mmCIF file of C-alpha atoms in Angstrom:
data_model
loop_
_atom_site.group_PDB
_atom_site.id
_atom_site.type_symbol
_atom_site.label_atom_id
_atom_site.label_comp_id
_atom_site.label_asym_id
_atom_site.label_seq_id
_atom_site.Cartn_x
_atom_site.Cartn_y
_atom_site.Cartn_z
ATOM 1 C CA MET A 1 26.034 -13.545 -2.154
ATOM 2 C CA ALA A 2 24.519 -13.202 1.317
ATOM 3 C CA ILE A 3 21.477 -15.098 2.483
ATOM 4 C CA VAL A 4 19.049 -12.471 3.743
ATOM 5 C CA ILE A 5 16.607 -13.527 6.448
ATOM 6 C CA THR A 6 13.878 -11.313 7.878
ATOM 7 C CA ILE A 7 12.593 -12.078 11.364
ATOM 8 C CA ALA A 8 9.017 -10.853 11.270
ATOM 9 C CA ASN A 9 5.733 -10.378 13.014
ATOM 10 C CA GLN A 10 3.669 -7.236 12.973
ATOM 11 C CA LYS A 11 2.979 -7.641 16.681
ATOM 12 C CA GLY A 12 5.705 -6.312 18.944
ATOM 13 C CA GLY A 13 7.159 -8.148 21.903
ATOM 14 C CA VAL A 14 6.916 -11.707 20.550
ATOM 15 C CA GLY A 15 10.683 -12.290 20.504
ATOM 16 C CA LYS A 16 11.800 -11.028 17.079
ATOM 17 C CA THR A 17 14.656 -8.884 18.304
ATOM 18 C CA THR A 18 15.918 -11.436 20.801
ATOM 19 C CA THR A 19 15.810 -14.106 18.083
ATOM 20 C CA CYS A 20 17.635 -11.849 15.628
ATOM 21 C CA ARG A 21 20.261 -10.984 18.210
ATOM 22 C CA GLU A 22 20.846 -14.590 19.249
ATOM 23 C CA LEU A 23 21.149 -15.894 15.709
ATOM 24 C CA ALA A 24 23.580 -13.105 14.788
ATOM 25 C CA TYR A 25 25.691 -13.927 17.835
ATOM 26 C CA ILE A 26 25.627 -17.704 17.336
ATOM 27 C CA TRP A 27 26.379 -17.656 13.616
ATOM 28 C CA GLY A 28 29.011 -14.974 14.083
ATOM 29 C CA LYS A 29 30.689 -17.043 16.783
ATOM 30 C CA GLN A 30 30.639 -20.011 14.400
ATOM 31 C CA GLY A 31 32.777 -17.963 12.034
ATOM 32 C CA LYS A 32 30.185 -16.722 9.570
ATOM 33 C CA LYS A 33 30.180 -13.093 8.450
ATOM 34 C CA VAL A 34 26.883 -11.780 9.769
ATOM 35 C CA LEU A 35 25.234 -8.398 9.352
ATOM 36 C CA ALA A 36 22.210 -7.478 11.456
ATOM 37 C CA VAL A 37 19.963 -4.666 10.239
ATOM 38 C CA ASP A 38 17.722 -2.890 12.731
ATOM 39 C CA THR A 39 14.668 -1.583 10.870
ATOM 40 C CA ASP A 40 12.633 -1.115 14.059
ATOM 41 C CA PRO A 41 12.096 2.525 15.107
ATOM 42 C CA GLN A 42 12.271 1.279 18.710
ATOM 43 C CA LYS A 43 15.903 0.279 17.911
ATOM 44 C CA GLY A 44 15.666 -2.772 20.134
ATOM 45 C CA LEU A 45 18.453 -4.615 18.342
ATOM 46 C CA THR A 46 20.715 -1.567 18.492
ATOM 47 C CA LEU A 47 20.062 -0.940 22.158
ATOM 48 C CA ARG A 48 20.743 -4.578 23.029
ATOM 49 C CA SER A 49 23.989 -4.758 21.073
ATOM 50 C CA PRO A 50 27.319 -3.728 22.630
ATOM 51 C CA VAL A 51 27.715 -0.673 20.384
ATOM 52 C CA GLU A 52 28.206 3.058 20.675
ATOM 53 C CA GLU A 53 25.758 4.783 18.402
ATOM 54 C CA ASP A 54 26.375 7.718 16.151
ATOM 55 C CA LYS A 55 22.962 9.246 15.649
ATOM 56 C CA LYS A 56 23.908 10.535 12.209
ATOM 57 C CA LYS A 57 25.040 7.145 10.924
ATOM 58 C CA THR A 58 21.950 4.979 11.055
ATOM 59 C CA LEU A 59 19.809 2.942 8.711
ATOM 60 C CA LYS A 60 17.704 6.039 8.038
ATOM 61 C CA ALA A 61 20.709 7.986 6.748
ATOM 62 C CA VAL A 62 21.635 5.035 4.528
ATOM 63 C CA LEU A 63 18.110 4.622 3.156
ATOM 64 C CA GLU A 64 17.882 8.351 2.519
ATOM 65 C CA GLY A 65 21.133 8.256 0.585
ATOM 66 C CA TYR A 66 23.118 10.577 2.844
ATOM 67 C CA ILE A 67 25.805 8.031 3.678
ATOM 68 C CA ASP A 68 27.171 4.771 2.323
ATOM 69 C CA PRO A 69 26.113 1.641 4.224
ATOM 70 C CA GLU A 70 29.758 0.995 5.091
ATOM 71 C CA GLU A 71 29.809 4.275 7.043
ATOM 72 C CA ALA A 72 26.853 3.181 9.158
ATOM 73 C CA ILE A 73 28.056 -0.363 9.887
ATOM 74 C CA ILE A 74 29.233 -0.892 13.467
ATOM 75 C CA LYS A 75 31.378 -3.909 14.228
ATOM 76 C CA THR A 76 30.795 -5.996 17.356
ATOM 77 C CA LYS A 77 32.839 -9.003 18.366
ATOM 78 C CA TYR A 78 30.765 -11.524 16.416
ATOM 79 C CA TYR A 79 28.514 -9.587 14.055
ATOM 80 C CA ASP A 80 28.168 -6.253 12.324
ATOM 81 C CA LEU A 81 25.181 -3.991 12.769
ATOM 82 C CA ILE A 82 23.440 -1.252 10.816
ATOM 83 C CA PRO A 83 21.825 0.589 13.718
ATOM 84 C CA GLY A 84 18.193 1.597 13.861
ATOM 85 C CA ASP A 85 16.750 5.065 14.110
ATOM 86 C CA LYS A 86 13.661 6.188 16.003
ATOM 87 C CA ARG A 87 12.887 8.631 13.200
ATOM 88 C CA LEU A 88 12.066 5.620 11.042
ATOM 89 C CA LYS A 89 8.621 5.710 12.647
ATOM 90 C CA ASN A 90 7.878 8.374 10.028
ATOM 91 C CA SER A 91 9.023 6.078 7.231
ATOM 92 C CA SER A 92 5.644 6.056 5.522
ATOM 93 C CA SER A 93 5.909 9.790 4.908
ATOM 94 C CA ASP A 94 9.704 9.872 4.415
ATOM 95 C CA PHE A 95 9.827 7.221 1.716
ATOM 96 C CA SER A 96 7.835 6.524 -1.412
ATOM 97 C CA ILE A 97 6.583 2.966 -2.005
ATOM 98 C CA SER A 98 7.079 3.335 -5.737
ATOM 99 C CA GLU A 99 10.658 4.684 -5.595
ATOM 100 C CA ASP A 100 12.043 3.256 -2.382
ATOM 101 C CA LYS A 101 10.640 -0.222 -1.875
ATOM 102 C CA ALA A 102 13.749 -1.888 -3.322
ATOM 103 C CA ALA A 103 16.138 0.457 -1.509
ATOM 104 C CA LEU A 104 17.158 -2.001 1.185
ATOM 105 C CA LYS A 105 17.719 -4.747 -1.381
ATOM 106 C CA ASP A 106 20.006 -2.483 -3.434
ATOM 107 C CA ILE A 107 21.928 -1.456 -0.350
ATOM 108 C CA LEU A 108 22.456 -5.010 0.888
ATOM 109 C CA SER A 109 23.426 -6.325 -2.543
ATOM 110 C CA GLY A 110 26.585 -4.214 -2.448
ATOM 111 C CA LEU A 111 27.798 -5.682 0.844
ATOM 112 C CA ASN A 112 29.889 -8.771 1.452
ATOM 113 C CA TYR A 113 28.412 -11.034 4.127
ATOM 114 C CA ASP A 114 27.414 -14.680 4.519
ATOM 115 C CA ILE A 115 24.147 -13.945 6.310
ATOM 116 C CA VAL A 116 22.113 -10.774 6.726
ATOM 117 C CA LEU A 117 19.473 -10.734 9.464
ATOM 118 C CA ILE A 118 16.769 -8.092 9.298
ATOM 119 C CA ASP A 119 14.939 -7.321 12.522
ATOM 120 C CA ALA A 120 11.586 -6.225 11.124
ATOM 121 C CA ALA A 121 9.628 -3.407 12.687
ATOM 122 C CA PRO A 122 6.312 -4.132 14.388
ATOM 123 C CA GLY A 123 3.246 -2.659 12.747
ATOM 124 C CA ASP A 124 2.710 -2.216 9.053
ATOM 125 C CA SER A 125 4.949 0.186 7.180
ATOM 126 C CA ILE A 126 7.049 0.607 4.067
ATOM 127 C CA LEU A 127 9.963 -0.796 6.067
ATOM 128 C CA TYR A 128 8.220 -4.149 5.991
ATOM 129 C CA ASP A 129 7.894 -3.969 2.219
ATOM 130 C CA MET A 130 11.590 -3.080 1.986
ATOM 131 C CA SER A 131 12.442 -6.072 4.191
ATOM 132 C CA TYR A 132 10.315 -8.545 2.198
ATOM 133 C CA ILE A 133 11.785 -7.391 -1.086
ATOM 134 C CA ALA A 134 15.333 -7.593 0.252
ATOM 135 C CA SER A 135 14.901 -11.067 1.749
ATOM 136 C CA ASP A 136 15.537 -14.591 0.605
ATOM 137 C CA TYR A 137 13.675 -16.037 3.577
ATOM 138 C CA ILE A 138 11.198 -14.865 6.163
ATOM 139 C CA ILE A 139 10.827 -16.414 9.600
ATOM 140 C CA VAL A 140 7.603 -15.627 11.424
ATOM 141 C CA VAL A 141 8.033 -15.428 15.183
ATOM 142 C CA ALA A 142 5.000 -15.765 17.434
ATOM 143 C CA ASP A 143 4.101 -16.195 21.064
ATOM 144 C CA SER A 144 0.888 -17.488 22.601
ATOM 145 C CA SER A 145 -1.012 -14.194 22.409
ATOM 146 C CA PRO A 146 -3.957 -13.982 19.984
ATOM 147 C CA GLU A 147 -2.525 -10.778 18.483
ATOM 148 C CA ALA A 148 0.536 -12.724 17.322
ATOM 149 C CA LEU A 149 -1.574 -14.007 14.453
ATOM 150 C CA SER A 150 -2.784 -10.620 13.331
ATOM 151 C CA GLY A 151 -1.097 -9.346 10.244
ATOM 152 C CA ILE A 152 0.390 -12.672 9.189
ATOM 153 C CA ALA A 153 -2.125 -13.113 6.378
ATOM 154 C CA GLU A 154 -1.402 -9.563 5.165
ATOM 155 C CA MET A 155 2.301 -10.314 5.373
ATOM 156 C CA TYR A 156 1.862 -13.427 3.256
ATOM 157 C CA ASN A 157 -0.262 -11.578 0.683
ATOM 158 C CA SER A 158 2.288 -8.767 0.410
ATOM 159 C CA VAL A 159 5.136 -11.186 -0.179
ATOM 160 C CA GLU A 160 3.124 -13.086 -2.780
ATOM 161 C CA ARG A 161 2.291 -9.861 -4.569
ATOM 162 C CA TYR A 162 5.948 -8.836 -4.722
ATOM 163 C CA ARG A 163 6.914 -12.307 -5.929
ATOM 164 C CA LYS A 164 4.407 -12.062 -8.758
ATOM 165 C CA GLU A 165 5.749 -8.615 -9.666
ATOM 166 C CA GLY A 166 9.225 -10.115 -9.800
ATOM 167 C CA LEU A 167 10.544 -7.813 -7.086
ATOM 168 C CA THR A 168 11.518 -10.597 -4.710
ATOM 169 C CA HIS A 169 12.014 -14.331 -4.522
ATOM 170 C CA ALA A 170 11.488 -14.330 -0.745
ATOM 171 C CA SER A 171 9.753 -17.353 0.718
ATOM 172 C CA PHE A 172 8.579 -18.195 4.214
ATOM 173 C CA LEU A 173 11.106 -20.480 5.859
ATOM 174 C CA GLY A 174 8.907 -21.379 8.829
ATOM 175 C CA SER A 175 7.424 -20.163 12.066
ATOM 176 C CA LEU A 176 8.994 -20.108 15.491
ATOM 177 C CA MET A 177 7.157 -20.211 18.795
ATOM 178 C CA CYS A 178 8.825 -18.075 21.438
ATOM 179 C CA ARG A 179 8.285 -17.579 25.144
ATOM 180 C CA VAL A 180 6.882 -21.050 25.565
ATOM 181 C CA LYS A 181 5.797 -21.413 29.153
ATOM 182 C CA MET A 182 7.235 -24.438 30.867
ATOM 183 C CA ALA A 183 6.225 -26.557 33.818
ATOM 184 C CA PHE A 184 8.794 -29.008 35.169
ATOM 185 C CA GLY A 185 10.856 -28.855 31.996
ATOM 186 C CA HIS A 186 8.013 -29.446 29.566
ATOM 187 C CA PRO A 187 5.632 -27.101 27.758
ATOM 188 C CA SER A 188 2.909 -26.300 30.235
ATOM 189 C CA ASN A 189 -0.334 -28.226 29.672
ATOM 190 C CA LEU A 190 -2.213 -24.983 29.866
ATOM 191 C CA TYR A 191 -0.375 -23.727 26.804
ATOM 192 C CA ILE A 192 0.524 -26.756 24.745
ATOM 193 C CA ASP A 193 -2.797 -26.911 22.911
ATOM 194 C CA ARG A 194 -2.594 -23.203 22.306
ATOM 195 C CA TYR A 195 0.915 -23.480 20.853
ATOM 196 C CA ASN A 196 -0.092 -26.345 18.605
ATOM 197 C CA GLU A 197 -3.159 -24.469 17.440
ATOM 198 C CA LEU A 198 -1.154 -21.323 16.708
ATOM 199 C CA SER A 199 1.549 -23.239 14.869
ATOM 200 C CA SER A 200 -1.071 -24.930 12.760
ATOM 201 C CA LEU A 201 -2.831 -21.654 11.933
ATOM 202 C CA ILE A 202 0.421 -19.986 10.975
ATOM 203 C CA LYS A 203 1.419 -22.999 8.874
ATOM 204 C CA ASP A 204 -1.883 -22.796 6.954
ATOM 205 C CA THR A 205 -1.353 -19.083 6.363
ATOM 206 C CA ILE A 206 2.285 -18.978 5.304
ATOM 207 C CA LYS A 207 2.409 -22.490 3.871
ATOM 208 C CA ALA A 208 5.605 -23.377 5.656
ATOM 209 C CA GLU A 209 6.267 -25.880 8.424
ATOM 210 C CA PRO A 210 6.862 -24.571 11.920
ATOM 211 C CA PHE A 211 10.344 -25.164 13.268
ATOM 212 C CA GLU A 212 10.671 -28.174 15.530
ATOM 213 C CA THR A 213 12.608 -26.032 17.975
ATOM 214 C CA TYR A 214 10.680 -23.686 20.193
ATOM 215 C CA ILE A 215 12.158 -21.119 22.532
ATOM 216 C CA ARG A 216 11.329 -21.643 26.161
ATOM 217 C CA ASP A 217 10.448 -18.717 28.369
ATOM 218 C CA THR A 218 13.160 -17.609 30.773
ATOM 219 C CA ASP A 219 14.115 -14.488 32.681
ATOM 220 C CA ASN A 220 17.667 -14.945 31.409
ATOM 221 C CA CYS A 221 16.716 -13.338 28.080
ATOM 222 C CA GLY A 222 15.549 -10.115 29.714
ATOM 223 C CA THR A 223 18.538 -9.992 32.031
ATOM 224 C CA ALA A 224 20.973 -10.634 29.193
ATOM 225 C CA ASN A 225 19.345 -7.845 27.165
ATOM 226 C CA GLY A 226 19.922 -5.481 30.064
ATOM 227 C CA TYR A 227 23.621 -6.260 29.948
ATOM 228 C CA LYS A 228 23.661 -5.937 26.142
ATOM 229 C CA MET A 229 24.655 -9.574 25.953
ATOM 230 C CA ALA A 230 23.294 -12.481 23.982
ATOM 231 C CA VAL A 231 21.646 -15.013 26.253
ATOM 232 C CA ASN A 232 24.214 -17.516 24.959
ATOM 233 C CA GLU A 233 26.889 -15.206 26.259
ATOM 234 C CA TYR A 234 25.159 -14.472 29.552
ATOM 235 C CA ASN A 235 24.151 -18.014 30.467
ATOM 236 C CA LYS A 236 24.890 -20.572 27.805
ATOM 237 C CA ASP A 237 23.344 -23.403 29.822
ATOM 238 C CA CYS A 238 19.902 -21.888 30.265
ATOM 239 C CA CYS A 239 16.978 -23.328 28.310
ATOM 240 C CA ALA A 240 16.631 -20.404 25.881
ATOM 241 C CA ALA A 241 20.337 -20.429 25.057
ATOM 242 C CA LEU A 242 20.220 -24.139 24.267
ATOM 243 C CA ASP A 243 17.041 -23.650 22.225
ATOM 244 C CA TYR A 244 18.595 -20.879 20.151
ATOM 245 C CA MET A 245 21.676 -23.004 19.434
ATOM 246 C CA LYS A 246 19.400 -25.759 18.202
ATOM 247 C CA LEU A 247 17.351 -23.270 16.173
ATOM 248 C CA ALA A 248 20.438 -21.843 14.484
ATOM 249 C CA ASP A 249 21.361 -25.303 13.220
ATOM 250 C CA GLU A 250 17.792 -26.108 12.208
ATOM 251 C CA ILE A 251 17.498 -22.922 10.143
ATOM 252 C CA LEU A 252 20.723 -23.579 8.239
ATOM 253 C CA LYS A 253 19.718 -27.181 7.652
ATOM 254 C CA ARG A 254 16.335 -26.081 6.305
ATOM 255 C CA ILE A 255 17.965 -23.552 3.992
ATOM 256 C CA HIS A 256 20.313 -26.243 2.762
ATOM 257 C CA ASP A 257 17.426 -28.675 2.185
ATOM 258 C CA ILE A 258 15.467 -26.074 0.203
ATOM 259 C CA SER A 259 18.198 -24.447 -1.810
ATOM 260 C CA GLY A 260 21.160 -26.777 -1.603
ATOM 261 C CA LYS A 261 23.147 -23.792 -0.309
ATOM 262 C CA GLU A 262 25.690 -24.412 2.420
ATOM 263 C CA VAL A 263 26.288 -21.311 4.508
ATOM 264 C CA MET B 1 37.643 11.478 -17.432
ATOM 265 C CA GLU B 2 34.289 13.278 -17.353
ATOM 266 C CA ASP B 3 33.658 15.707 -14.522
ATOM 267 C CA PHE B 4 31.295 14.798 -11.716
ATOM 268 C CA LYS B 5 29.276 17.569 -10.113
ATOM 269 C CA ILE B 6 29.620 17.460 -6.334
ATOM 270 C CA LEU B 7 26.361 18.666 -4.810
ATOM 271 C CA THR B 8 26.120 21.046 -1.884
ATOM 272 C CA GLU B 9 24.209 20.131 1.288
ATOM 273 C CA GLU B 10 21.271 22.264 0.163
ATOM 274 C CA GLU B 11 21.206 20.610 -3.260
ATOM 275 C CA LEU B 12 21.353 17.164 -1.644
ATOM 276 C CA ALA B 13 18.540 18.003 0.736
ATOM 277 C CA ALA B 14 16.363 19.033 -2.213
ATOM 278 C CA LEU B 15 16.617 15.570 -3.811
ATOM 279 C CA THR B 16 14.394 12.577 -3.055
ATOM 280 C CA SER B 17 15.877 9.594 -1.173
ATOM 281 C CA SER B 18 16.029 7.616 -4.387
ATOM 282 C CA GLN B 19 17.877 10.427 -6.210
ATOM 283 C CA ARG B 20 20.346 10.766 -3.329
ATOM 284 C CA ARG B 21 21.091 7.051 -3.328
ATOM 285 C CA ASP B 22 21.725 7.175 -7.088
ATOM 286 C CA TYR B 23 23.963 10.215 -6.618
ATOM 287 C CA LEU B 24 25.925 8.457 -3.875
ATOM 288 C CA LYS B 25 26.398 5.392 -6.074
ATOM 289 C CA LYS B 26 27.616 7.494 -9.004
ATOM 290 C CA LYS B 27 29.912 9.496 -6.726
ATOM 291 C CA LYS B 28 31.443 6.295 -5.374
ATOM 292 C CA GLU B 29 32.015 5.002 -8.917
ATOM 293 C CA TYR B 30 33.546 8.324 -9.901
ATOM 294 C CA ASP B 31 35.816 8.353 -6.820
ATOM 295 C CA ASN B 32 36.969 4.807 -7.569
ATOM 296 C CA LYS B 33 37.660 5.683 -11.204
ATOM 297 C CA ALA B 34 39.530 8.813 -10.153
ATOM 298 C CA LEU B 35 41.634 6.756 -7.759
ATOM 299 C CA VAL B 36 42.471 4.210 -10.432
ATOM 300 C CA HIS B 37 42.945 6.897 -13.057
ATOM 301 C CA GLY B 38 45.212 8.848 -10.758
ATOM 302 C CA THR B 39 47.275 5.786 -9.868
ATOM 303 C CA LEU B 40 47.597 4.710 -13.487
ATOM 304 C CA ALA B 41 48.608 8.180 -14.624
ATOM 305 C CA GLU B 42 51.274 8.425 -11.945
ATOM 306 C CA SER B 43 52.733 4.958 -12.361
ATOM 307 C CA ASN B 44 54.265 5.772 -15.749
ATOM 308 C CA ASP B 45 56.516 8.576 -14.573
ATOM 309 C CA ASP B 46 56.367 8.874 -10.797
ATOM 310 C CA PRO B 47 57.159 6.553 -7.924
ATOM 311 C CA ALA B 48 54.438 4.355 -6.346
ATOM 312 C CA PRO B 49 51.483 6.201 -4.686
ATOM 313 C CA VAL B 50 52.910 5.783 -1.146
ATOM 314 C CA HIS B 51 55.966 7.790 -2.096
ATOM 315 C CA LYS B 52 53.748 10.334 -3.829
ATOM 316 C CA VAL B 53 51.835 10.908 -0.598
ATOM 317 C CA VAL B 54 55.063 11.446 1.341
ATOM 318 C CA SER B 55 56.394 13.865 -1.258
ATOM 319 C CA GLU B 56 53.115 15.804 -1.176
ATOM 320 C CA ARG B 57 53.453 16.241 2.585
ATOM 321 C CA LYS B 58 57.046 17.378 2.131
ATOM 322 C CA GLN B 59 55.983 19.806 -0.566
ATOM 323 C CA ALA B 60 53.353 21.220 1.765
ATOM 324 C CA GLY B 61 56.114 21.818 4.326
ATOM 325 C CA ARG B 62 54.848 19.060 6.608
ATOM 326 C CA LYS B 63 57.197 16.342 7.704
ATOM 327 C CA PRO B 64 55.898 12.771 7.649
ATOM 328 C CA ILE B 65 54.745 11.643 11.110
ATOM 329 C CA PRO B 66 57.062 8.924 12.431
ATOM 330 C CA PRO B 67 55.221 5.649 13.164
ATOM 331 C CA ASP B 68 55.927 5.774 16.946
ATOM 332 C CA GLN B 69 54.577 9.288 17.228
ATOM 333 C CA LYS B 70 51.538 8.361 15.180
ATOM 334 C CA LYS B 71 50.862 5.437 17.529
ATOM 335 C CA GLN B 72 51.165 7.726 20.515
ATOM 336 C CA GLN B 73 48.793 10.264 18.970
ATOM 337 C CA ILE B 74 46.192 7.601 18.355
ATOM 338 C CA HIS B 75 46.652 6.235 21.883
ATOM 339 C CA LEU B 76 46.221 9.709 23.415
ATOM 340 C CA THR B 77 43.112 10.363 21.331
ATOM 341 C CA VAL B 78 41.537 7.072 22.388
ATOM 342 C CA GLU B 79 42.485 7.637 26.003
ATOM 343 C CA ALA B 80 41.073 11.163 26.030
ATOM 344 C CA SER B 81 37.800 10.161 24.443
ATOM 345 C CA THR B 82 37.441 7.165 26.785
ATOM 346 C CA LYS B 83 38.089 9.359 29.789
ATOM 347 C CA ARG B 84 35.475 11.862 28.590
ATOM 348 C CA ALA B 85 32.980 9.069 28.036
ATOM 349 C CA LEU B 86 33.565 7.650 31.532
ATOM 350 C CA GLU B 87 33.185 11.090 33.093
ATOM 351 C CA GLU B 88 29.930 11.626 31.264
ATOM 352 C CA PHE B 89 28.685 8.235 32.315
ATOM 353 C CA ALA B 90 29.637 8.892 35.921
ATOM 354 C CA LYS B 91 27.784 12.211 35.789
ATOM 355 C CA ARG B 92 24.668 10.665 34.291
ATOM 356 C CA ASP B 93 24.717 7.737 36.680
ATOM 357 C CA TYR B 94 25.183 10.036 39.656
ATOM 358 C CA ALA B 95 22.373 12.256 38.446
ATOM 359 C CA ARG B 96 20.127 9.226 38.025
ATOM 360 C CA LEU B 97 20.961 7.895 41.495
ATOM 361 C CA LEU B 98 20.447 11.308 43.038
ATOM 362 C CA SER B 99 17.147 11.705 41.259
ATOM 363 C CA ARG B 100 15.992 8.312 42.535
ATOM 364 C CA TYR B 101 17.084 9.183 46.082
ATOM 365 C CA ILE B 102 15.132 12.418 45.961
ATOM 366 C CA ASP B 103 12.028 10.659 44.621
ATOM 367 C CA ASN B 104 12.178 8.008 47.329
ATOM 368 C CA ASN B 105 12.847 10.423 50.180
ATOM 369 C CA LEU B 106 11.008 13.531 49.111
ATOM 370 C CA GLU B 107 8.994 13.978 52.296
ATOM 371 C CA THR B 108 12.039 13.545 54.509
ATOM 372 C CA ILE B 109 14.009 16.005 52.427
ATOM 373 C CA MET B 110 11.155 18.549 52.431
ATOM 374 C CA ASP B 111 10.821 18.284 56.234
ATOM 375 C CA ALA B 112 14.561 18.756 56.645
ATOM 376 C CA MET B 113 14.517 21.760 54.349
ATOM 377 C CA LYS B 114 11.636 23.302 56.332
ATOM 378 C CA ARG B 115 13.593 22.836 59.548
ATOM 379 C CA ILE B 116 16.715 24.361 57.994
ATOM 380 C CA TYR B 117 15.026 27.318 56.357
#
């Protein structure tokens, strides 16, 4: 049975997709069977993966029941991908919360992977509800912007509501600070208080400890994305690549500490 | 084995997403049962399914494709589609570069065109 992890924040541009991509690459390279699911209408994960898309075989077609998930899955060297679809921006009118909220969970339950990573869409939509219900764990990604906090309380309340209804057993695994500005190899003094404050606020909201690892800001991430490469593939010695390697281990250790499950 | 109604595209489009997913699940189960059922039915009297497929091709007047020829066919298909993809990419890239050149040098090009025409 796969461990399903959603990488979430309702604000776009905080580092969700890059985090999802890196973790899929790292865990895949370590020999785990990883599936990444792109629920974002902007298809960031799809566009940054070394894949050739078939516009008829996307997550939307799977959710709408036109094709089996196996038909949509694209294999890359280290992970598999269910590609996103820009028409998912109409998901609130295309899907019904009462009938479709468990759709993603049903779809993923029939697949055989060790880890499933869901790149959540920014904003608030039924896709988020589908992701929460399908997940075992949720990782909140944030950067130093004030908007990074917006929506986290709503996210927490939604998950709690679905837990009480028995639709999910998802829990918040922790929060991750991304794009941490550095000065001479250390978090910049200008930002360190801000990062600590944000981490503390998020911890109070989601009731989960922030990860010790934080992802340092580097141009290598953007450049790697342009080449459709993971930053660990593009420049494995850069600070972000090293941080993501550390994060991948920390996440698995935390899952093991909570559930006793070895992935 | 009970019959399963295969829906047309129009009938599928008329369903909700939830109904389509249920239909797809049931169709998959039916297809799997049919496969097993078919294999089990054949195994009593006929040779193994692989031989059955070959004999069906023979019955249809089609000779089995030899493995070497099959490999070559696949290779040609991949090569042709790769070549097409590269040509398309080259076209798009050229168009993009040309478009950028025109944007960056519009005044020069307009002056030249005025002189020519």
